mmCIF file of C-alpha atoms and ligand atoms in Angstrom:
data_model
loop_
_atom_site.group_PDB
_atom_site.id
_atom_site.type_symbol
_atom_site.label_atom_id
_atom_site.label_comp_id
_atom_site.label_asym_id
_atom_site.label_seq_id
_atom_site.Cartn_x
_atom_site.Cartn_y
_atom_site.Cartn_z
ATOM 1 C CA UNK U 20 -11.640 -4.611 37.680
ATOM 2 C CA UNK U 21 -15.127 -5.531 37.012
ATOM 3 C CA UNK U 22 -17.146 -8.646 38.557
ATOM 4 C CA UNK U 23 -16.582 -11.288 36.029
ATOM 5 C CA UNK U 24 -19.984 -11.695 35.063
ATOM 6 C CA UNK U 25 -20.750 -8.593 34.056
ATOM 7 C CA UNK U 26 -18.995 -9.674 31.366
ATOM 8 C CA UNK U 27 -21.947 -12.138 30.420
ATOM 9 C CA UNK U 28 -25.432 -12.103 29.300
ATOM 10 C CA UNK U 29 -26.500 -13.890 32.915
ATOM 11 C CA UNK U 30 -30.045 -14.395 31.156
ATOM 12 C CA UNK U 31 -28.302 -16.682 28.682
ATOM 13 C CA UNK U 32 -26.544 -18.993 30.365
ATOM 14 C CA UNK U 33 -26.475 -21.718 31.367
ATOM 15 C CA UNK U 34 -24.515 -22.641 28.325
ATOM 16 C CA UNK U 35 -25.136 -25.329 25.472
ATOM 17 C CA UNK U 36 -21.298 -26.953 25.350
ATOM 18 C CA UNK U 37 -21.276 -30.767 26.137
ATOM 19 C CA UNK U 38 -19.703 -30.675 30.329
ATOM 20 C CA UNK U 39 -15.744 -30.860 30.546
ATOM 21 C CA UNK U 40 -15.853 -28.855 26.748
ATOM 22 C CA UNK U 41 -12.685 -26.515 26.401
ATOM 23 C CA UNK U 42 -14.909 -23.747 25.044
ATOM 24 C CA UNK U 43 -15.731 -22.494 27.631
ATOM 25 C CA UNK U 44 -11.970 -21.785 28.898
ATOM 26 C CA UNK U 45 -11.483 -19.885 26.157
ATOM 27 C CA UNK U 46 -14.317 -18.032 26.578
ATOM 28 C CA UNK U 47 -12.752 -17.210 30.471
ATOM 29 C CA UNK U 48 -9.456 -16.516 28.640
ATOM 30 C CA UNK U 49 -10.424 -13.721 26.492
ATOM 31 C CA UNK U 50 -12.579 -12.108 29.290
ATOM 32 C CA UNK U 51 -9.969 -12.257 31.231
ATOM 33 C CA UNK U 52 -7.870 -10.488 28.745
ATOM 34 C CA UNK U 53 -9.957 -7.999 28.091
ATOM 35 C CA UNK U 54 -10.435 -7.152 31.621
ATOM 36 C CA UNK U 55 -6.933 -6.877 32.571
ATOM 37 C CA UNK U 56 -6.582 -4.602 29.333
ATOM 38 C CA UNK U 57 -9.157 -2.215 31.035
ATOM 39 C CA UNK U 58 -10.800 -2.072 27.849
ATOM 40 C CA UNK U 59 -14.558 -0.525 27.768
ATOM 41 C CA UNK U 60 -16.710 -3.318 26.848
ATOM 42 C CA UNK U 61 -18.464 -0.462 24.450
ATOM 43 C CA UNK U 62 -15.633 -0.783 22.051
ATOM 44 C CA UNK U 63 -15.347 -3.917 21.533
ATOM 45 C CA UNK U 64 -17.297 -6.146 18.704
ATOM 46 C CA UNK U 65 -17.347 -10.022 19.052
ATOM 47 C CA UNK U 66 -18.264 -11.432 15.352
ATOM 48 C CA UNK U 67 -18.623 -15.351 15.521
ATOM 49 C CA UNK U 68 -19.630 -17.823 12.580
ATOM 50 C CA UNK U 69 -21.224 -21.285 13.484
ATOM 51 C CA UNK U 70 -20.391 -24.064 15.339
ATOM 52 C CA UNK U 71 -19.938 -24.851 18.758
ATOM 53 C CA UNK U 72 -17.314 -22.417 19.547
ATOM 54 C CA UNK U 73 -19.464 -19.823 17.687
ATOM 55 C CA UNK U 74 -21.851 -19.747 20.248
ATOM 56 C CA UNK U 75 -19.307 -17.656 22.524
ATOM 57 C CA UNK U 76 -20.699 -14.313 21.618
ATOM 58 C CA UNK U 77 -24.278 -15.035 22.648
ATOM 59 C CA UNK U 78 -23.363 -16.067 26.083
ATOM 60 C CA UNK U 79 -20.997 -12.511 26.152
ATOM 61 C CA UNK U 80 -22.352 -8.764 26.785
ATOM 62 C CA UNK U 81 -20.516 -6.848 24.578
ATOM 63 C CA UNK U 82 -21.543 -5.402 20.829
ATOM 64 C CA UNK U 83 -21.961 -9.027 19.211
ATOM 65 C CA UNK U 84 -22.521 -10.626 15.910
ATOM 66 C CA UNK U 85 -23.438 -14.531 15.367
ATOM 67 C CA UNK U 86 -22.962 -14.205 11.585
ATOM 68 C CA UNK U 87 -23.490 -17.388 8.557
ATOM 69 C CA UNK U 88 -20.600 -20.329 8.438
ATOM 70 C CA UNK U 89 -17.193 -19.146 7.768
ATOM 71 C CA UNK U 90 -18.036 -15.350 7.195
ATOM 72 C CA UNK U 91 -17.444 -13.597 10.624
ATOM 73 C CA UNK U 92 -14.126 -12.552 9.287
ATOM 74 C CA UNK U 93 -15.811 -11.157 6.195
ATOM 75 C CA UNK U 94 -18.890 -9.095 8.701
ATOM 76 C CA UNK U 95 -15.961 -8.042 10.983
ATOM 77 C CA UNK U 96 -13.859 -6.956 8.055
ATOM 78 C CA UNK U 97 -17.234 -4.478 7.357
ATOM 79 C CA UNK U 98 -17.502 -3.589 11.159
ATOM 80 C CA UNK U 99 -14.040 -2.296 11.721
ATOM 81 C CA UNK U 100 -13.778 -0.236 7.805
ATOM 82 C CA UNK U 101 -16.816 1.147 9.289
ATOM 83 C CA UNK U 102 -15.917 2.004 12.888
ATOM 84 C CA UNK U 103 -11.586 1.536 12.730
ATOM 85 C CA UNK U 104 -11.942 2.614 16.563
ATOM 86 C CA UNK U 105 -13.327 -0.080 17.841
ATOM 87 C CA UNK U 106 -12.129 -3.365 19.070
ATOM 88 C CA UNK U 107 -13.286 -6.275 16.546
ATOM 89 C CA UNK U 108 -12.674 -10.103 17.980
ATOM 90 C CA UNK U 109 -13.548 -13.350 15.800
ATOM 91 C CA UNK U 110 -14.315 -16.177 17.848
ATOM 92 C CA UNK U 111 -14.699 -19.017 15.430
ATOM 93 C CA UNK U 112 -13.993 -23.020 15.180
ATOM 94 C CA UNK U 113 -11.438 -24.905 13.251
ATOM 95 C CA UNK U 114 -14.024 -26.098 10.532
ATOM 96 C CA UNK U 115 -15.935 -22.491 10.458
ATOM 97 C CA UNK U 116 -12.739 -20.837 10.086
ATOM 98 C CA UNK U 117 -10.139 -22.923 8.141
ATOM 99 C CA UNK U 118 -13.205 -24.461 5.721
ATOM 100 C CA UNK U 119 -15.811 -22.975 4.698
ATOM 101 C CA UNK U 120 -14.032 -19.516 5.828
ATOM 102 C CA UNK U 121 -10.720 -20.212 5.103
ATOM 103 C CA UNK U 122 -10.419 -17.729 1.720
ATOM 104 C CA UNK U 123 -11.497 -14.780 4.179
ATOM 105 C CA UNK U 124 -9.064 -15.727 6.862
ATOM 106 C CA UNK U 125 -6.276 -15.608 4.550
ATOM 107 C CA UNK U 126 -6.935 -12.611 2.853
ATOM 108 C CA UNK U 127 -7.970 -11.050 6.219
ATOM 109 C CA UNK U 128 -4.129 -12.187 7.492
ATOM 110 C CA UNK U 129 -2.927 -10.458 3.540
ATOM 111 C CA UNK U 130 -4.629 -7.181 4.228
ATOM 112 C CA UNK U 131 -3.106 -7.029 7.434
ATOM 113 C CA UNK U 132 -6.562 -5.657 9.338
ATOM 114 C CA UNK U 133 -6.773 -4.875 12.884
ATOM 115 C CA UNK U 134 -9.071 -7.829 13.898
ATOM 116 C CA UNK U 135 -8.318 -10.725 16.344
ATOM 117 C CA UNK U 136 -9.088 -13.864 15.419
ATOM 118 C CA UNK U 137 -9.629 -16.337 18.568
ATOM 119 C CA UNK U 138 -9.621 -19.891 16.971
ATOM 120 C CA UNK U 139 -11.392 -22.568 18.936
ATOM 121 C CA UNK U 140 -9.479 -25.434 17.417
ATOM 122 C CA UNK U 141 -10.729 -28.790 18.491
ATOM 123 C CA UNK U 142 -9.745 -30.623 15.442
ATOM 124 C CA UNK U 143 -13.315 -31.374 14.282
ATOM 125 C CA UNK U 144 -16.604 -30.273 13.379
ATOM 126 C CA UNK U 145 -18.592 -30.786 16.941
ATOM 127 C CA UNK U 146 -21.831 -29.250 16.175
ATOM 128 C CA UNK U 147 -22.413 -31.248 13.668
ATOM 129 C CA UNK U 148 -21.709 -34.839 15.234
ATOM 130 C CA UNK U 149 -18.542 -35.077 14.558
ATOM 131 C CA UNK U 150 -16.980 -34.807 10.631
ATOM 132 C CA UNK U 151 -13.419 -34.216 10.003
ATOM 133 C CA UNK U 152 -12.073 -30.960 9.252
ATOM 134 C CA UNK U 153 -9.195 -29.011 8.303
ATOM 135 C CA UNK U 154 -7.150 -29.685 11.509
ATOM 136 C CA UNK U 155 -8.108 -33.030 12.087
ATOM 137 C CA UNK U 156 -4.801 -35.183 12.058
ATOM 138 C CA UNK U 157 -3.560 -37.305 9.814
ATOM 139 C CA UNK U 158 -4.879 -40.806 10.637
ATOM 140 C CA UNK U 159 -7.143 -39.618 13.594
ATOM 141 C CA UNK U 160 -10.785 -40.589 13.646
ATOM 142 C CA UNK U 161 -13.985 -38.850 13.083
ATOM 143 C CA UNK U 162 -17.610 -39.511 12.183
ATOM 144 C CA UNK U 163 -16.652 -39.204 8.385
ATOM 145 C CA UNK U 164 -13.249 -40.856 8.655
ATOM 146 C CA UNK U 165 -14.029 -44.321 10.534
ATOM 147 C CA UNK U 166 -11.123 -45.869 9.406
ATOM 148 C CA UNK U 167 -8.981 -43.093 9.943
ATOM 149 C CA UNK U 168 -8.315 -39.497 8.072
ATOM 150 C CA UNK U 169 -6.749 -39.885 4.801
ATOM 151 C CA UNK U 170 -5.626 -35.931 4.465
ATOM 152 C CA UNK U 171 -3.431 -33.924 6.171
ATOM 153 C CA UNK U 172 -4.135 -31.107 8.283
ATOM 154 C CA UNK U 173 -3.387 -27.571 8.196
ATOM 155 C CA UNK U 174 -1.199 -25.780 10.776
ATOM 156 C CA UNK U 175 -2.885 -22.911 10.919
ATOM 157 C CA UNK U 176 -0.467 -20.743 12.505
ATOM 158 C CA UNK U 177 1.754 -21.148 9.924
ATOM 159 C CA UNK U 178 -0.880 -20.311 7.499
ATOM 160 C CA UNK U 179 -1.694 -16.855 9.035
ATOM 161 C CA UNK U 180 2.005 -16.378 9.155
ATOM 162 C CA UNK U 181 2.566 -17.311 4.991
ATOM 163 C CA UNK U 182 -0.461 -14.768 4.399
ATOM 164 C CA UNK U 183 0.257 -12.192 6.392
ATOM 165 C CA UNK U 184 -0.554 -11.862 9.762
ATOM 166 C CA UNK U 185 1.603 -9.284 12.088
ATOM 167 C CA UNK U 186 0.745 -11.748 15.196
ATOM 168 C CA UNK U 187 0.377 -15.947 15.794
ATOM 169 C CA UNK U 188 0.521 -17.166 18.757
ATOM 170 C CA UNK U 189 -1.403 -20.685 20.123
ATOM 171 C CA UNK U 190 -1.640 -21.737 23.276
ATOM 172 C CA UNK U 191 -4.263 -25.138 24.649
ATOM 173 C CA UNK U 192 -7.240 -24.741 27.095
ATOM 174 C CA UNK U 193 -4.916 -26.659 29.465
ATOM 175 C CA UNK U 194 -2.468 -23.779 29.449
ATOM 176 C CA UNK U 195 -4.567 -21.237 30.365
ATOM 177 C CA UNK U 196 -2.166 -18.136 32.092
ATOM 178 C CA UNK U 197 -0.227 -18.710 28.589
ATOM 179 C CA UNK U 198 -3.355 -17.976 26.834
ATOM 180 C CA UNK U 199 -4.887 -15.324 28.435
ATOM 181 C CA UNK U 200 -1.036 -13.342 28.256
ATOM 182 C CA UNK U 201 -1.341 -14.221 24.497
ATOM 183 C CA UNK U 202 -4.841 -13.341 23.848
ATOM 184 C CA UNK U 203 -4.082 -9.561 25.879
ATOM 185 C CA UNK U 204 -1.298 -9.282 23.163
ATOM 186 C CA UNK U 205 -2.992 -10.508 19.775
ATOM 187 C CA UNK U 206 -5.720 -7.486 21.078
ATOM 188 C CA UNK U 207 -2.922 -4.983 21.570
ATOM 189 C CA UNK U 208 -1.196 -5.503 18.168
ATOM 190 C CA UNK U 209 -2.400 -3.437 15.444
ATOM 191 C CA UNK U 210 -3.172 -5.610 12.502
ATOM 192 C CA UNK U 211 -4.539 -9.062 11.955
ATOM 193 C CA UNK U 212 -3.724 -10.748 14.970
ATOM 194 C CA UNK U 213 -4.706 -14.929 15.354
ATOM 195 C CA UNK U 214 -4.150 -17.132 17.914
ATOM 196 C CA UNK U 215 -4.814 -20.737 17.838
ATOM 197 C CA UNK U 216 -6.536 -22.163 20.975
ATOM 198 C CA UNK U 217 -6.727 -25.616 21.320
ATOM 199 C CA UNK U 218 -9.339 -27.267 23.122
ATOM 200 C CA UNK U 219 -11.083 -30.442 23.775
ATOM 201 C CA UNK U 220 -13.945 -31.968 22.426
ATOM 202 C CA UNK U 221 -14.783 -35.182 24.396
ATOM 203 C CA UNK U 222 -17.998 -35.818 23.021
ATOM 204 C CA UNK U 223 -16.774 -36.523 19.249
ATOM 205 C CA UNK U 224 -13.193 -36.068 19.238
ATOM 206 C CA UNK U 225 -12.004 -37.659 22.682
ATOM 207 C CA UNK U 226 -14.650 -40.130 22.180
ATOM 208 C CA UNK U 227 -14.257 -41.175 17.995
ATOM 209 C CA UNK U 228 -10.417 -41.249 19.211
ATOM 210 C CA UNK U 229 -11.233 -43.374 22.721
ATOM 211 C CA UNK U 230 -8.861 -41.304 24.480
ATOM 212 C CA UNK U 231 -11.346 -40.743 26.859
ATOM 213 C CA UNK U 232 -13.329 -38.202 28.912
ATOM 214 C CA UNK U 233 -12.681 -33.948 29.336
ATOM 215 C CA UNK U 234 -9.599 -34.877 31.209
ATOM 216 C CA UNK U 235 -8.112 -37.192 29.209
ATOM 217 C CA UNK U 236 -8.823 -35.653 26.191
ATOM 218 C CA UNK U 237 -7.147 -32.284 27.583
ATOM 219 C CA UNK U 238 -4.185 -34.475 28.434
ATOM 220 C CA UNK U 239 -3.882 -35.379 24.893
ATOM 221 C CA UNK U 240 -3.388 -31.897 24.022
ATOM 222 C CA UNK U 241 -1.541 -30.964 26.434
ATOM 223 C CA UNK U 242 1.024 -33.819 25.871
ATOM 224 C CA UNK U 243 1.649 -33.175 22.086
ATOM 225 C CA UNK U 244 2.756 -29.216 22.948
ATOM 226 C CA UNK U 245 6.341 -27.833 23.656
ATOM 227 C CA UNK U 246 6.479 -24.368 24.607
ATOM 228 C CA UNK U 247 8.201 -22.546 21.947
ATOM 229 C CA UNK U 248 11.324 -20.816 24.425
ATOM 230 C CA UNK U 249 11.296 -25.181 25.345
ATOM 231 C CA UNK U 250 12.377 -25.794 21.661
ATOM 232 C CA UNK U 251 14.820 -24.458 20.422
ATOM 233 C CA UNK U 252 17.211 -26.285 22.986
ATOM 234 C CA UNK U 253 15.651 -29.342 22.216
ATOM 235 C CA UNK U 254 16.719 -32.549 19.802
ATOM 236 C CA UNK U 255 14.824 -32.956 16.498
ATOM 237 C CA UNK U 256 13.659 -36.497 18.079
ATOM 238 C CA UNK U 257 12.022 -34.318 20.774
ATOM 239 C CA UNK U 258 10.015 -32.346 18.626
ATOM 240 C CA UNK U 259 8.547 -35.265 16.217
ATOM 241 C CA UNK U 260 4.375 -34.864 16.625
ATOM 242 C CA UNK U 261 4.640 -31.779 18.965
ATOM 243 C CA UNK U 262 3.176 -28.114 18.086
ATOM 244 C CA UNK U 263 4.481 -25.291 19.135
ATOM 245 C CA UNK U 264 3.075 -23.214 21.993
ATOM 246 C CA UNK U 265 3.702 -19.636 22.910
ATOM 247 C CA UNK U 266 4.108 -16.464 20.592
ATOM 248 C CA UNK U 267 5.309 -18.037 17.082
ATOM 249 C CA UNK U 268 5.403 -14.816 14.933
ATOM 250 C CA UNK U 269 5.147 -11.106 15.490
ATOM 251 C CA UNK U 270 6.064 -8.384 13.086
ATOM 252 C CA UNK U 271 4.991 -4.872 11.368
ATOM 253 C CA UNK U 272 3.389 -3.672 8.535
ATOM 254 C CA UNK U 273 0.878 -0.954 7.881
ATOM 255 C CA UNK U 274 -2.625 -2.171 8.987
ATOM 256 C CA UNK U 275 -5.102 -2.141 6.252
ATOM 257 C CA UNK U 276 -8.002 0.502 7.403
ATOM 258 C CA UNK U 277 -5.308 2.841 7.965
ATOM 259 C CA UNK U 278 -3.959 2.482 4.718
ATOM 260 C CA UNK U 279 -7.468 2.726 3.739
ATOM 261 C CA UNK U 280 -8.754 5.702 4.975
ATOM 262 C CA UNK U 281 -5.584 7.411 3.825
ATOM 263 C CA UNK U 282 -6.299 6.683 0.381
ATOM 264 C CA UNK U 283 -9.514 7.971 0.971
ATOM 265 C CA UNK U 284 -8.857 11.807 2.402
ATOM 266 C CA UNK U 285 -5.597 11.131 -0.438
ATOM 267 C CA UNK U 286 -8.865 10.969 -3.093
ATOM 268 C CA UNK U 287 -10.716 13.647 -1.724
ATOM 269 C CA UNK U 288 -7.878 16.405 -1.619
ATOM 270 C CA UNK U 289 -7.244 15.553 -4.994
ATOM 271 C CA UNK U 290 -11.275 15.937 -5.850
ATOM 272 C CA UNK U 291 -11.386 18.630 -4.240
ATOM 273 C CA UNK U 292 -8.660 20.776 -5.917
ATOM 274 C CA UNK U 293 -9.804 19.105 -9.215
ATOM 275 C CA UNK U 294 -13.102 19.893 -9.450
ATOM 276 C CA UNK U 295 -15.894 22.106 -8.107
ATOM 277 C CA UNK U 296 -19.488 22.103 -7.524
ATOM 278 C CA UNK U 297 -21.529 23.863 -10.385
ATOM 279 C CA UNK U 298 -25.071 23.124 -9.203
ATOM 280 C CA UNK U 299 -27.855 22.139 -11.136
ATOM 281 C CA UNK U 300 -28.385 19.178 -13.189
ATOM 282 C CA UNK U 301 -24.937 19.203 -14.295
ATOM 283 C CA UNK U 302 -23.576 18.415 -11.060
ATOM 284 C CA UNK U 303 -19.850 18.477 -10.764
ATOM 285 C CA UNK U 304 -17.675 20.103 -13.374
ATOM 286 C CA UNK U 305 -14.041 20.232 -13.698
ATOM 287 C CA UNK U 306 -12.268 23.208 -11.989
ATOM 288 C CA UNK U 307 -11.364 25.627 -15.222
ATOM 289 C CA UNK U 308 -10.425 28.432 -12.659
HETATM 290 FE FE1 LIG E 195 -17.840 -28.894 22.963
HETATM 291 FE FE2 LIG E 195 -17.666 -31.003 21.341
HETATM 292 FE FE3 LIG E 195 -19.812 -30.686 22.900
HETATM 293 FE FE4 LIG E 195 -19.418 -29.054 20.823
HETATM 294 S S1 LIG E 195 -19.809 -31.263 20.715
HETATM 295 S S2 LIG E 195 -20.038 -28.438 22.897
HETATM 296 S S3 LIG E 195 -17.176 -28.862 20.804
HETATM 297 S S4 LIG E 195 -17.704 -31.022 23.576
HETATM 298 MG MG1 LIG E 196 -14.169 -27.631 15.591
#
C-alpha cells in the first residue's frame, strides 16, 4: 500500500475548496479505491472539465487532463480509443457534466466505453457563485432561482441507466466506506461505469438554502438517502423525497473500444486480401491475382 500522499501533487496543495466542502472526500474516496485496487498510478488517466469539483485532477499525481466545460468525457473518450489499456476516470460536477456536457455523457453511457465517470454532485454550480443546475431540486434555492427553482431536476443515475451504462451506483460524502466499495467497482467494470457522489456545498448551496454550515449541510444529504438493500422492505410513504444509495444498476454488454478495434483488424483482413500494393503513383490497386 502506498503512503497516501504519494498519491498527490504535495506542491499543489493546499487546495482551493471553500473549508467543510465534500470535494475533497471524494477526492480521498477514489484514492482510496485505487489504492486498494493495487492499480499502477501509470495507467491511470484523470480527465476533469470545470468547476469546483474539476479541480480534483490538479491536486492528484497521476496522467491528468483539466479539459474545457462539459467535454472531459469527450477528451477521455479520445484517451482511452487511443490507449484502451489504460485506466480513464472523469471527475466532473453536476453542472459540467449533466449541462453543458450532458450530450457526451449520454452517448458516452450509449457506446458503452470503459471510462468511469466520478460525479461530484452538489446540486449547483459553486464555482460560479452559485446558479442552479441540472440537479438542483425542485423548489430549492440558488443565486439564479431566489424565489425558488421552477424546473425539475434530473436523476442522473437513472439517466446513465436509460442510455446505457453497464454500472450506476451513488453513494454521499457522508457515506464514505459505501463510496469508496462503489468507486473500486465502477473501476473494475468494463464499460461506462458512473457513480453519483453527493456532496456538500455550504458556501452556496447550504447557505442559499440556510440549512447551515459543512455539517449541516452534509446532514441534509445524508437524511434524504435510503440505502438501496433498506428499500425494498420499506412502505411507499417511506421512500417519498429519498434517493437511492448503493449499487442501482449493473449489467453486460460489449464495451465500445473493443468492439472498435475489432472492426478495425475486421477492415484490415479484408484490405488486405482485397487489394495489394502496386507502388508508384498509382498506389493501391485491386488484387487481380
Ligand atoms: Fe466546494 Fe461550494 Fe466552495 Fe466550490 S463553492 S469549493 S463546491 S463549498
Ligand atoms: Mg456542482
Amino acid at each position: 500500500m502506498a503512503e497516501f500522499l504519494d498519491y498527490f501533487r504535495k506542491e499543489r496543495l493546499p487546495h482551493i475548496w471553500c473549508p467543510g466542502c465534500g470535494h475533497g472526500t471524494v477526492t480521498g474516496a477514489l484514492v482510496r479505491a485505487i489504492d486498494r485496487l493495487g492499480l499502477d498510478k501509470n495507467n491511470i488517466v484523470l480527465v476533469s472539465g470545470i468547476g469546483c469539483s474539476s479541480r480534483a485532477v490538479g491536486y492528484l499525481d497521476f496522467d491528468t487532463l483539466h479539459t474545457t466545460h462539459g467535454r472531459a468525457i469527450a477528451f477521455a473518450t479520445g484517451v482511452k480509443l487511443a490507449r484502451p489499456d489504460l485506466k480513464v476516470i472523469v471527475m466532473t460536477g453536476d453542472g459540467d457534466c449533466a449541462a453543458i456536457g450532458g450530450n457526451h455523457f449520454i452517448h458516452a453511457a450509449r457506446r458503452n466505453i470503459d471510462i468511469t465517470t466520478i460525479i461530484m454532485n452538489n446540486s449547483i454550480y459553486g464555482m460560479t457563485s452559485g446558479q442552479y443546475s441540472p440537479t438542483t431540486p425542485h423548489g430549492m434555492f440558488a443565486t439564479t432561482a431566489p424565489y425558488g427553482n421552477v424546473e425539475y431536476e434530473f436523476d442522473l443515475c437513472e439517466l446513465a441507466k436509460a442510455a446505457g451504462a453497464t454500472y450506476v451506483a451513488r453513494a454521499t460524502s457522508y457515506h464514505v466506506t459505501l463510496l469508496t466499495d462503489l468507486i473500486e467497482q465502477a473501476i473494475m467494470n468494463k464499460g461506462f461505469s458512473v457513480v453519483e457522489a453527493m456532496t456538500q456545498c455550504p458556501t452556496y448551496f447550504g447557505r442559499k438554502n440556510k440549512i447551515g454550515g459543512p455539517v449541516e449541510t452534509l446532514n441534509w444529504i445524508k437524511d434524504r438517502t435510503v440505502n438501496v438493500k433498506a428499500a425494498s422492505s420499506l412502505p411507499p410513504e417511506k421512500l417519498q423525497g429519498k434517493m437511492l444509495i448503493g449499487e442501482l444498476y449493473k449489467a453486460e454488454r460489449p464495451e465500445y473500444t473493443a468492439s472498435y478495434m475489432e472492426m478495425s483488424a475486421k477492415v484490415q483482413r479484408t484490405y488486405n486480401d482485397n487489394f495489394k500494393y502496386k507502388g508508384g503513383d498509382r498506389g493501391c490497386e485491386l488484387n487481380s491475382d
